[in-house]
PDB file of C-alpha atoms in Angstrom:
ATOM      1  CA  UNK L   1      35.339  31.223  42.177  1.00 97.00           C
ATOM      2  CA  UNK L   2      35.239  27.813  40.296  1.00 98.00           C
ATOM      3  CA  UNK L   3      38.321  24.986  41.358  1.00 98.00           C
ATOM      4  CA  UNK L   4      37.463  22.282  39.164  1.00 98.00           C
ATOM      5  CA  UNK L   5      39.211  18.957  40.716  1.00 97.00           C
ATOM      6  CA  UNK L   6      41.156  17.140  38.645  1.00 97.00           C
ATOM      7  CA  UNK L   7      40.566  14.188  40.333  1.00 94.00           C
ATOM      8  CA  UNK L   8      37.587  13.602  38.131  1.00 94.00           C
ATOM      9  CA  UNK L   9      39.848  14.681  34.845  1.00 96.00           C
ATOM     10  CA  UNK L  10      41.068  12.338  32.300  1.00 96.00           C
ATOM     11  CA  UNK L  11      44.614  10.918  33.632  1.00 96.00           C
ATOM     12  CA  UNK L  12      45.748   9.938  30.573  1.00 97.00           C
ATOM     13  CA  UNK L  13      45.942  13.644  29.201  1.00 97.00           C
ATOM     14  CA  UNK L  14      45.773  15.435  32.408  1.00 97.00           C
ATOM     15  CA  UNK L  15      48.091  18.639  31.038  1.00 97.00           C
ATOM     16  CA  UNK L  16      45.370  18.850  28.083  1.00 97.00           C
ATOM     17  CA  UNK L  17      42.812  18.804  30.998  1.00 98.00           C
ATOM     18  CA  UNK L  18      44.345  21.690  32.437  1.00 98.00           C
ATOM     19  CA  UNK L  19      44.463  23.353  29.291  1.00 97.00           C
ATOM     20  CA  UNK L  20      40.773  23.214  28.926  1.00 98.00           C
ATOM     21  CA  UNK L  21      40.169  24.468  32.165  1.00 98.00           C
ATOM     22  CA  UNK L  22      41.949  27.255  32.024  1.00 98.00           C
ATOM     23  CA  UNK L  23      39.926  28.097  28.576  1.00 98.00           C
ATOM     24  CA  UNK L  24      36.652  27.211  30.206  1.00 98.00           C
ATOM     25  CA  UNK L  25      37.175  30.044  32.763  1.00 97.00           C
ATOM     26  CA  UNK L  26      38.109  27.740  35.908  1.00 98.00           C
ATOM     27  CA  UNK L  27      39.998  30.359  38.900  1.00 98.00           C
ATOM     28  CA  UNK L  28      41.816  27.706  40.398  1.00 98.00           C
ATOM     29  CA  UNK L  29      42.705  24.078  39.459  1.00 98.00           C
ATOM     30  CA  UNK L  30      41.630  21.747  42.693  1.00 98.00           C
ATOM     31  CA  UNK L  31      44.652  18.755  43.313  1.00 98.00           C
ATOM     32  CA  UNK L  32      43.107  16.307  45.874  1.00 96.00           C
ATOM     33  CA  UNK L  33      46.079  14.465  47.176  1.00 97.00           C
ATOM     34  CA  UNK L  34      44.910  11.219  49.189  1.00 96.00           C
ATOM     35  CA  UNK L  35      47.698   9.032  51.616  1.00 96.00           C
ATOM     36  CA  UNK L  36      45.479   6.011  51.481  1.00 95.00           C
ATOM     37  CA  UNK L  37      46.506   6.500  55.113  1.00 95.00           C
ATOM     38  CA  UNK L  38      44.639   9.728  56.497  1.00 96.00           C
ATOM     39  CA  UNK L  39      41.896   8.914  53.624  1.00 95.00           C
ATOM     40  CA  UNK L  40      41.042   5.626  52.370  1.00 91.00           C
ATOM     41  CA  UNK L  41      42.278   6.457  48.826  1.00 92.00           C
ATOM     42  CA  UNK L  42      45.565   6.572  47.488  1.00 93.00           C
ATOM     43  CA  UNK L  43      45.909   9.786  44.476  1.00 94.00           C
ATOM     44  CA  UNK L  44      48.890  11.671  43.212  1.00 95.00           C
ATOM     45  CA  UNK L  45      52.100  12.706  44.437  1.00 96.00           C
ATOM     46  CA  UNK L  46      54.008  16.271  43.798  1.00 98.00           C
ATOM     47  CA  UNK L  47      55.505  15.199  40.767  1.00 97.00           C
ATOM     48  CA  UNK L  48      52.389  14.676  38.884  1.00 97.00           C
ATOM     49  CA  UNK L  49      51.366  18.732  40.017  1.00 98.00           C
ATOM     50  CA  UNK L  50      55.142  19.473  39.233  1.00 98.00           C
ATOM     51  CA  UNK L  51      54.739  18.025  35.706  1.00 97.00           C
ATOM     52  CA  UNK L  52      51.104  19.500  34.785  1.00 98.00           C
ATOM     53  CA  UNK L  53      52.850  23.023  36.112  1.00 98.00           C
ATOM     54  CA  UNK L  54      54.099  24.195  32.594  1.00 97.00           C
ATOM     55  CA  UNK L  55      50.693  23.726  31.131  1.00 96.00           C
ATOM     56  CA  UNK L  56      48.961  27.011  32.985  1.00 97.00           C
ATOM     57  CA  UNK L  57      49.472  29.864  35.054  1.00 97.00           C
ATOM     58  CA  UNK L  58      46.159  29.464  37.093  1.00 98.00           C
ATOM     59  CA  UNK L  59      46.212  29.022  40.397  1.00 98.00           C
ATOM     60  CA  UNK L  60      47.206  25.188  42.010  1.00 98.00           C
ATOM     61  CA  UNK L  61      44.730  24.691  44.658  1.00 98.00           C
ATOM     62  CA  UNK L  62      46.739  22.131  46.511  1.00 98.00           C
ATOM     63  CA  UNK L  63      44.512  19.848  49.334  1.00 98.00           C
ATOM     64  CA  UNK L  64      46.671  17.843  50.929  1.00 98.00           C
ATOM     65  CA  UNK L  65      44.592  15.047  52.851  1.00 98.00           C
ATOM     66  CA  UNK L  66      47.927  13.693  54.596  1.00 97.00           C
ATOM     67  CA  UNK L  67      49.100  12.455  57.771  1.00 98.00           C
ATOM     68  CA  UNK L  68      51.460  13.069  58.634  1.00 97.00           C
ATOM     69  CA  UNK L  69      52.398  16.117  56.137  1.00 98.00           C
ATOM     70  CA  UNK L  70      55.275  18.127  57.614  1.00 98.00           C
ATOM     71  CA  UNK L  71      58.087  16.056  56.255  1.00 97.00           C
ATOM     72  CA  UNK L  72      56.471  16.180  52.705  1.00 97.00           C
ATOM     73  CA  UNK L  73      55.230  19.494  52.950  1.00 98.00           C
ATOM     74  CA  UNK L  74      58.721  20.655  50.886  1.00 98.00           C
ATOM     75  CA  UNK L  75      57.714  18.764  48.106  1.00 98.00           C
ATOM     76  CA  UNK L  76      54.712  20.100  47.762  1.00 98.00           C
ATOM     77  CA  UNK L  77      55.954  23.783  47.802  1.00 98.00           C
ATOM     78  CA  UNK L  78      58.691  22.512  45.318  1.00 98.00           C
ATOM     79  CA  UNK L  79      56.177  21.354  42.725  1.00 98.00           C
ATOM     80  CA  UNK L  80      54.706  24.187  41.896  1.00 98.00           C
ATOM     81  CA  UNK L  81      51.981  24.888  44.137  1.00 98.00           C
ATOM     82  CA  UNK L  82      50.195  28.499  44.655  1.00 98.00           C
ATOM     83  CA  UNK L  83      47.596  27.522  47.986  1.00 98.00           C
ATOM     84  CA  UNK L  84      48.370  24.633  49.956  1.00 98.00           C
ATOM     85  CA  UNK L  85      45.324  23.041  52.327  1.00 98.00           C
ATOM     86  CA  UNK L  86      46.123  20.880  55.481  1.00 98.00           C
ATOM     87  CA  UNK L  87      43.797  19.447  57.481  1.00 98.00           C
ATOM     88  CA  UNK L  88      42.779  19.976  61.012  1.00 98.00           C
ATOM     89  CA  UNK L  89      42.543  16.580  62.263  1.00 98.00           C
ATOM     90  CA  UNK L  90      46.455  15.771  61.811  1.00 98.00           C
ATOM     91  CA  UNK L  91      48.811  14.467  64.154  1.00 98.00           C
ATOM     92  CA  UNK L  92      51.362  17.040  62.986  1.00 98.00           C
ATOM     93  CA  UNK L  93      51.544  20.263  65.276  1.00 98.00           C
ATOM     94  CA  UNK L  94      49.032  22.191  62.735  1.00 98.00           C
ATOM     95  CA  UNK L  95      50.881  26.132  62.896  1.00 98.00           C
ATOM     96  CA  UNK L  96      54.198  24.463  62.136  1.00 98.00           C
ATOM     97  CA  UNK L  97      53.107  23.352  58.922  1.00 98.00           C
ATOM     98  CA  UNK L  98      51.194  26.945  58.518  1.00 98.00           C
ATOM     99  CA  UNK L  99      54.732  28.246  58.997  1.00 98.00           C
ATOM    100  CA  UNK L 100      56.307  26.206  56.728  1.00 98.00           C
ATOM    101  CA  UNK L 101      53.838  26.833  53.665  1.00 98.00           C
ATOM    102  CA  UNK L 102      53.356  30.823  54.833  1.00 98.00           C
ATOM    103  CA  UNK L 103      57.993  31.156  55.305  1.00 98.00           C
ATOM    104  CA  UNK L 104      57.594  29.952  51.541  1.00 98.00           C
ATOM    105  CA  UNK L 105      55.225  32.685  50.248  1.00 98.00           C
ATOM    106  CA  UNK L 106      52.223  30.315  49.732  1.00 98.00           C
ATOM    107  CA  UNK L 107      49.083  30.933  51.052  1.00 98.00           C
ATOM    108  CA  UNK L 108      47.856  28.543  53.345  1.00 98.00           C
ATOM    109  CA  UNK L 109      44.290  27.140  54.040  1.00 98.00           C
ATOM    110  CA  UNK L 110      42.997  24.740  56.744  1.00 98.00           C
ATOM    111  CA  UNK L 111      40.400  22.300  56.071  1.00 98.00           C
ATOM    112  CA  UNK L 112      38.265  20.222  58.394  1.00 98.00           C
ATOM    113  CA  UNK L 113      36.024  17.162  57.944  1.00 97.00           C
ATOM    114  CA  UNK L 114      32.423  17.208  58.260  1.00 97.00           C
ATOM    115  CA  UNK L 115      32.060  15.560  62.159  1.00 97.00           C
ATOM    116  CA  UNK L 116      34.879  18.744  63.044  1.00 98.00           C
ATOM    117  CA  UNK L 117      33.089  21.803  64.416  1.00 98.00           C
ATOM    118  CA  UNK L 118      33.531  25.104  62.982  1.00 98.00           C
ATOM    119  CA  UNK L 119      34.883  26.511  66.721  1.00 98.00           C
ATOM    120  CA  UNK L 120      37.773  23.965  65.675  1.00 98.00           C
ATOM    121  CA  UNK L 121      39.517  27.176  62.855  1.00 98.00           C
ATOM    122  CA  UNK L 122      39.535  29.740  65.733  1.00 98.00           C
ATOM    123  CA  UNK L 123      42.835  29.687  66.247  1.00 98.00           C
ATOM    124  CA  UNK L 124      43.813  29.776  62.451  1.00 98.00           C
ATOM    125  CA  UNK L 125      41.855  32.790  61.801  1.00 98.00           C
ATOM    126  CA  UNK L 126      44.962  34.974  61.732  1.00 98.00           C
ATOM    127  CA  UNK L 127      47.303  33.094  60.213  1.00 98.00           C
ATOM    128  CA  UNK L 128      45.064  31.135  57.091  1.00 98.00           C
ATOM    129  CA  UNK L 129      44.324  32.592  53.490  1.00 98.00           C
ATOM    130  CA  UNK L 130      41.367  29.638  53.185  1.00 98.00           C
ATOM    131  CA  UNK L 131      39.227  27.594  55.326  1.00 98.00           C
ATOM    132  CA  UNK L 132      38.074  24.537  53.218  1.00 98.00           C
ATOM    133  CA  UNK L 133      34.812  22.816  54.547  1.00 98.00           C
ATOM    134  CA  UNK L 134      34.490  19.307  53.430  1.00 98.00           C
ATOM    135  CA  UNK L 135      30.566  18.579  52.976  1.00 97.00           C
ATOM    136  CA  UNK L 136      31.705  15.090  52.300  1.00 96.00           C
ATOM    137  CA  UNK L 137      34.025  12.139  54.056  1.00 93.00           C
ATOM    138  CA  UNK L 138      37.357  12.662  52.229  1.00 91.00           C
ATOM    139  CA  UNK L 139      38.571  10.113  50.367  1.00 82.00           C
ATOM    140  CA  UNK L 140      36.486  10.084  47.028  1.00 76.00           C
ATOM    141  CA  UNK L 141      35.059  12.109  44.201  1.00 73.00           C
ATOM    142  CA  UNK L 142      30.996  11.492  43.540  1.00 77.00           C
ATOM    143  CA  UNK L 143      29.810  11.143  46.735  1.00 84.00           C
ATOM    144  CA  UNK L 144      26.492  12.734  47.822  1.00 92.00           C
ATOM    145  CA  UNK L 145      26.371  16.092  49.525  1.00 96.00           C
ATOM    146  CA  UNK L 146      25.810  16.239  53.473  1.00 96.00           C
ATOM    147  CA  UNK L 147      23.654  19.452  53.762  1.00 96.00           C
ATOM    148  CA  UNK L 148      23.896  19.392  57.674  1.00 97.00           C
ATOM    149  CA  UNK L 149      27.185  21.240  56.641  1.00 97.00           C
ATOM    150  CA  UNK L 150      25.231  24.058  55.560  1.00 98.00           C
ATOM    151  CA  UNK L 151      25.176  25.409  59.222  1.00 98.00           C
ATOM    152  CA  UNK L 152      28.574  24.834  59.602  1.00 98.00           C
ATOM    153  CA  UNK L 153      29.390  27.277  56.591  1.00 98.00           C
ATOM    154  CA  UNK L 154      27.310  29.974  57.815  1.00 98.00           C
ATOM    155  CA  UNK L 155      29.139  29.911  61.269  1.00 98.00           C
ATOM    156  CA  UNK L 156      32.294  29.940  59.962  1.00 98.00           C
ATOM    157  CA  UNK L 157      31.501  32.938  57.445  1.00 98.00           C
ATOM    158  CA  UNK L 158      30.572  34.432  60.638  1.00 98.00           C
ATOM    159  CA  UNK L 159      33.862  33.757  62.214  1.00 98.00           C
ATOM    160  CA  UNK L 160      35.871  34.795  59.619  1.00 98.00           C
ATOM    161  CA  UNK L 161      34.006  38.018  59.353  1.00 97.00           C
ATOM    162  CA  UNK L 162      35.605  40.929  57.417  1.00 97.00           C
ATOM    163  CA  UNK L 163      39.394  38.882  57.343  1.00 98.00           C
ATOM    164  CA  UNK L 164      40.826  38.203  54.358  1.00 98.00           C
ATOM    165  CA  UNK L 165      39.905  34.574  54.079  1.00 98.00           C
ATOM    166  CA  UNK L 166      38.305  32.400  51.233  1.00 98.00           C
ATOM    167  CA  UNK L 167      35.983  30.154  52.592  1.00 98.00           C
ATOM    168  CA  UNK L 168      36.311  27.504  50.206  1.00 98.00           C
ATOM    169  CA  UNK L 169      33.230  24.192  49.962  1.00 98.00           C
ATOM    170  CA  UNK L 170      34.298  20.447  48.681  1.00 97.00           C
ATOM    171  CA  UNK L 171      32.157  17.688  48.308  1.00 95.00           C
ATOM    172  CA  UNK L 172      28.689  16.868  46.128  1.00 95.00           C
ATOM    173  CA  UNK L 173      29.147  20.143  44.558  1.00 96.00           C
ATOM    174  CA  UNK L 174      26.104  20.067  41.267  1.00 96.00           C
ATOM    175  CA  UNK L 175      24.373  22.962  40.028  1.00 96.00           C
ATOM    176  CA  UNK L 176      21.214  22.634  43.281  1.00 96.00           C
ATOM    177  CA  UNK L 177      24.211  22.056  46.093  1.00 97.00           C
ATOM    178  CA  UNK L 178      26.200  24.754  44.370  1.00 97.00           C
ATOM    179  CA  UNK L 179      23.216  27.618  45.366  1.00 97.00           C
ATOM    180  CA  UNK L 180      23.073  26.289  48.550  1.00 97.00           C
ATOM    181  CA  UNK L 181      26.650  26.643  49.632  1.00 98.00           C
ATOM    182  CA  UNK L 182      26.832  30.269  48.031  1.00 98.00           C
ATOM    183  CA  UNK L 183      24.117  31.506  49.706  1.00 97.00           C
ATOM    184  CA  UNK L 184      25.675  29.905  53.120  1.00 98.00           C
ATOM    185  CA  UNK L 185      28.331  32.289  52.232  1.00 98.00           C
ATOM    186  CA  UNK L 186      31.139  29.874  50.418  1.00 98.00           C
ATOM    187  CA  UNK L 187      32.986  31.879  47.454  1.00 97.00           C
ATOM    188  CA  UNK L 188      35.178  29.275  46.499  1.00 98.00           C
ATOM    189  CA  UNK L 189      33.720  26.052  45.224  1.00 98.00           C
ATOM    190  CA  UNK L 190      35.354  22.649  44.183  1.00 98.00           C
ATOM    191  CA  UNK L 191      33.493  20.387  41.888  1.00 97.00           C
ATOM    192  CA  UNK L 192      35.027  17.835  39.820  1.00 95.00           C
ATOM    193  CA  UNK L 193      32.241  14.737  38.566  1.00 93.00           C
ATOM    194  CA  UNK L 194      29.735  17.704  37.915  1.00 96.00           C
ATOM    195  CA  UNK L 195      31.948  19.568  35.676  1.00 97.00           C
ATOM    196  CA  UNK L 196      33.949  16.422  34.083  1.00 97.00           C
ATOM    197  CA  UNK L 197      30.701  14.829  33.043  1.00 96.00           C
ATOM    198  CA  UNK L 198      29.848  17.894  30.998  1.00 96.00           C
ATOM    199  CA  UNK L 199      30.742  17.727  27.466  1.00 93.00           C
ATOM    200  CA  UNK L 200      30.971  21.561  27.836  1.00 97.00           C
ATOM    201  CA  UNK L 201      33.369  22.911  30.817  1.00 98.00           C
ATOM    202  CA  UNK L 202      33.178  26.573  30.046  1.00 97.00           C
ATOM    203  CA  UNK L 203      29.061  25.993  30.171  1.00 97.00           C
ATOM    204  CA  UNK L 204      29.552  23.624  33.533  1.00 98.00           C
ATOM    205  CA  UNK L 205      31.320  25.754  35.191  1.00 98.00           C
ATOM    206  CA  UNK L 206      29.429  29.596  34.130  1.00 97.00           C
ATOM    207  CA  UNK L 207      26.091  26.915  35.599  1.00 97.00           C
ATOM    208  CA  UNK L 208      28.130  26.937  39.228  1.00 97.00           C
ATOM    209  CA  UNK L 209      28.672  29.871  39.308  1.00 95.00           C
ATOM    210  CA  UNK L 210      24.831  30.593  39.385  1.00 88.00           C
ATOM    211  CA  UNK L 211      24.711  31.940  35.754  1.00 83.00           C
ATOM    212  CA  UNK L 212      22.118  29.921  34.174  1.00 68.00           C
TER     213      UNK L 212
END
């Protein structure tokens, strides 16, 4: 599956953005949301996804890099979105906010930066719908993939092992990393310069997905 982040999209017409997306066969539609706090950047807030709702039916992809995130976890939920993604490394007490997004009839992923070991999701594996492996440092788009990750991936494919859970890759995603990942068992990847910098988005994002 193909999450194009929108953090590489055109702000000025984001819902058109969306739009095309959806035409250009994305699955989901990737929101990076960035505290300036947790990440050094500073993105969008729930009523930028609540107002870019109406515009499609695809799935919101929702990563929150927040801390803390319980108290504005409500918004989030509010605004319209379908998976939401905490991290790991939070202060927050982690199943609380699992709770919070599951009680609502979201799914709920975990993600974890790249110095966090994969042992770290063990005790999410029954309660998570997506693990989300960062192969960069959060915090901005374009940055070059870390393939020391790759390991990482393949262990925690291994640990999720025949559960329901998508194991989801962010982070330097282009059509070389994008082989990589999938063949370390990912089958969810984010990618938002690669596919933004195409003049064709259907084309960018069939390339991804390994059809050339």
């Amino acid at each position: 599956k193909i999450s194009p982040s929108i953090l590489s999209a055109d702000f000025s017409k984001l819902g058109e953005e969306v739009l095309a997306l959806e035409k250009a066969g994305a699955d989901y539609i990737h929101i990076d949301v960035m505290d300036g706090h947790f990440v050094p950047n500073l993105t969008i807030g729930p009523g930028v996804i609540k107002s870019i709702r109406p515009y499609t039916n695809k799935i919101f992809d929702v990563h929150l890099m927040i801390n803390p995130v319980m108290n504005i976890l409500p918004s989030f939920i509010e605004a319209g979105s379908d998976i939401i993604t905490i991290h790991h490394e939070i202060s927050d007490n982690v199943f609380d906010c699992i709770n919070l997004i599951k009680k609502n009839n979201l799914k709920a992923g975990i993600s974890i930066k790249p110095k966090t070991e994969a042992k770290e999701i063990i005790p999410y594996l029954e309660l998570i719908d997506l693990i989300l492996v960062m192969t960069v440092e959060p915090g901005f788009g374009g940055q070059k993939f870390l393939s020391n990750q790759l390991k990482k991936i393949m262990d925690i494919k291994d640990l999720i092992s025949n559960r329901n859970i998508e194991l989801e890759v962010d982070g330097g995603i282009n059509y070389n990393t994008s082989k990589q990942v999938i063949e370390a068992g990912a089958n969810v990847l984010v990618s938002g310069s690669t596919i933004f910098s195409s003049k064709n988005y259907n084309e960018a994002i069939s390339k991804l997905r390994g059809n050339d």
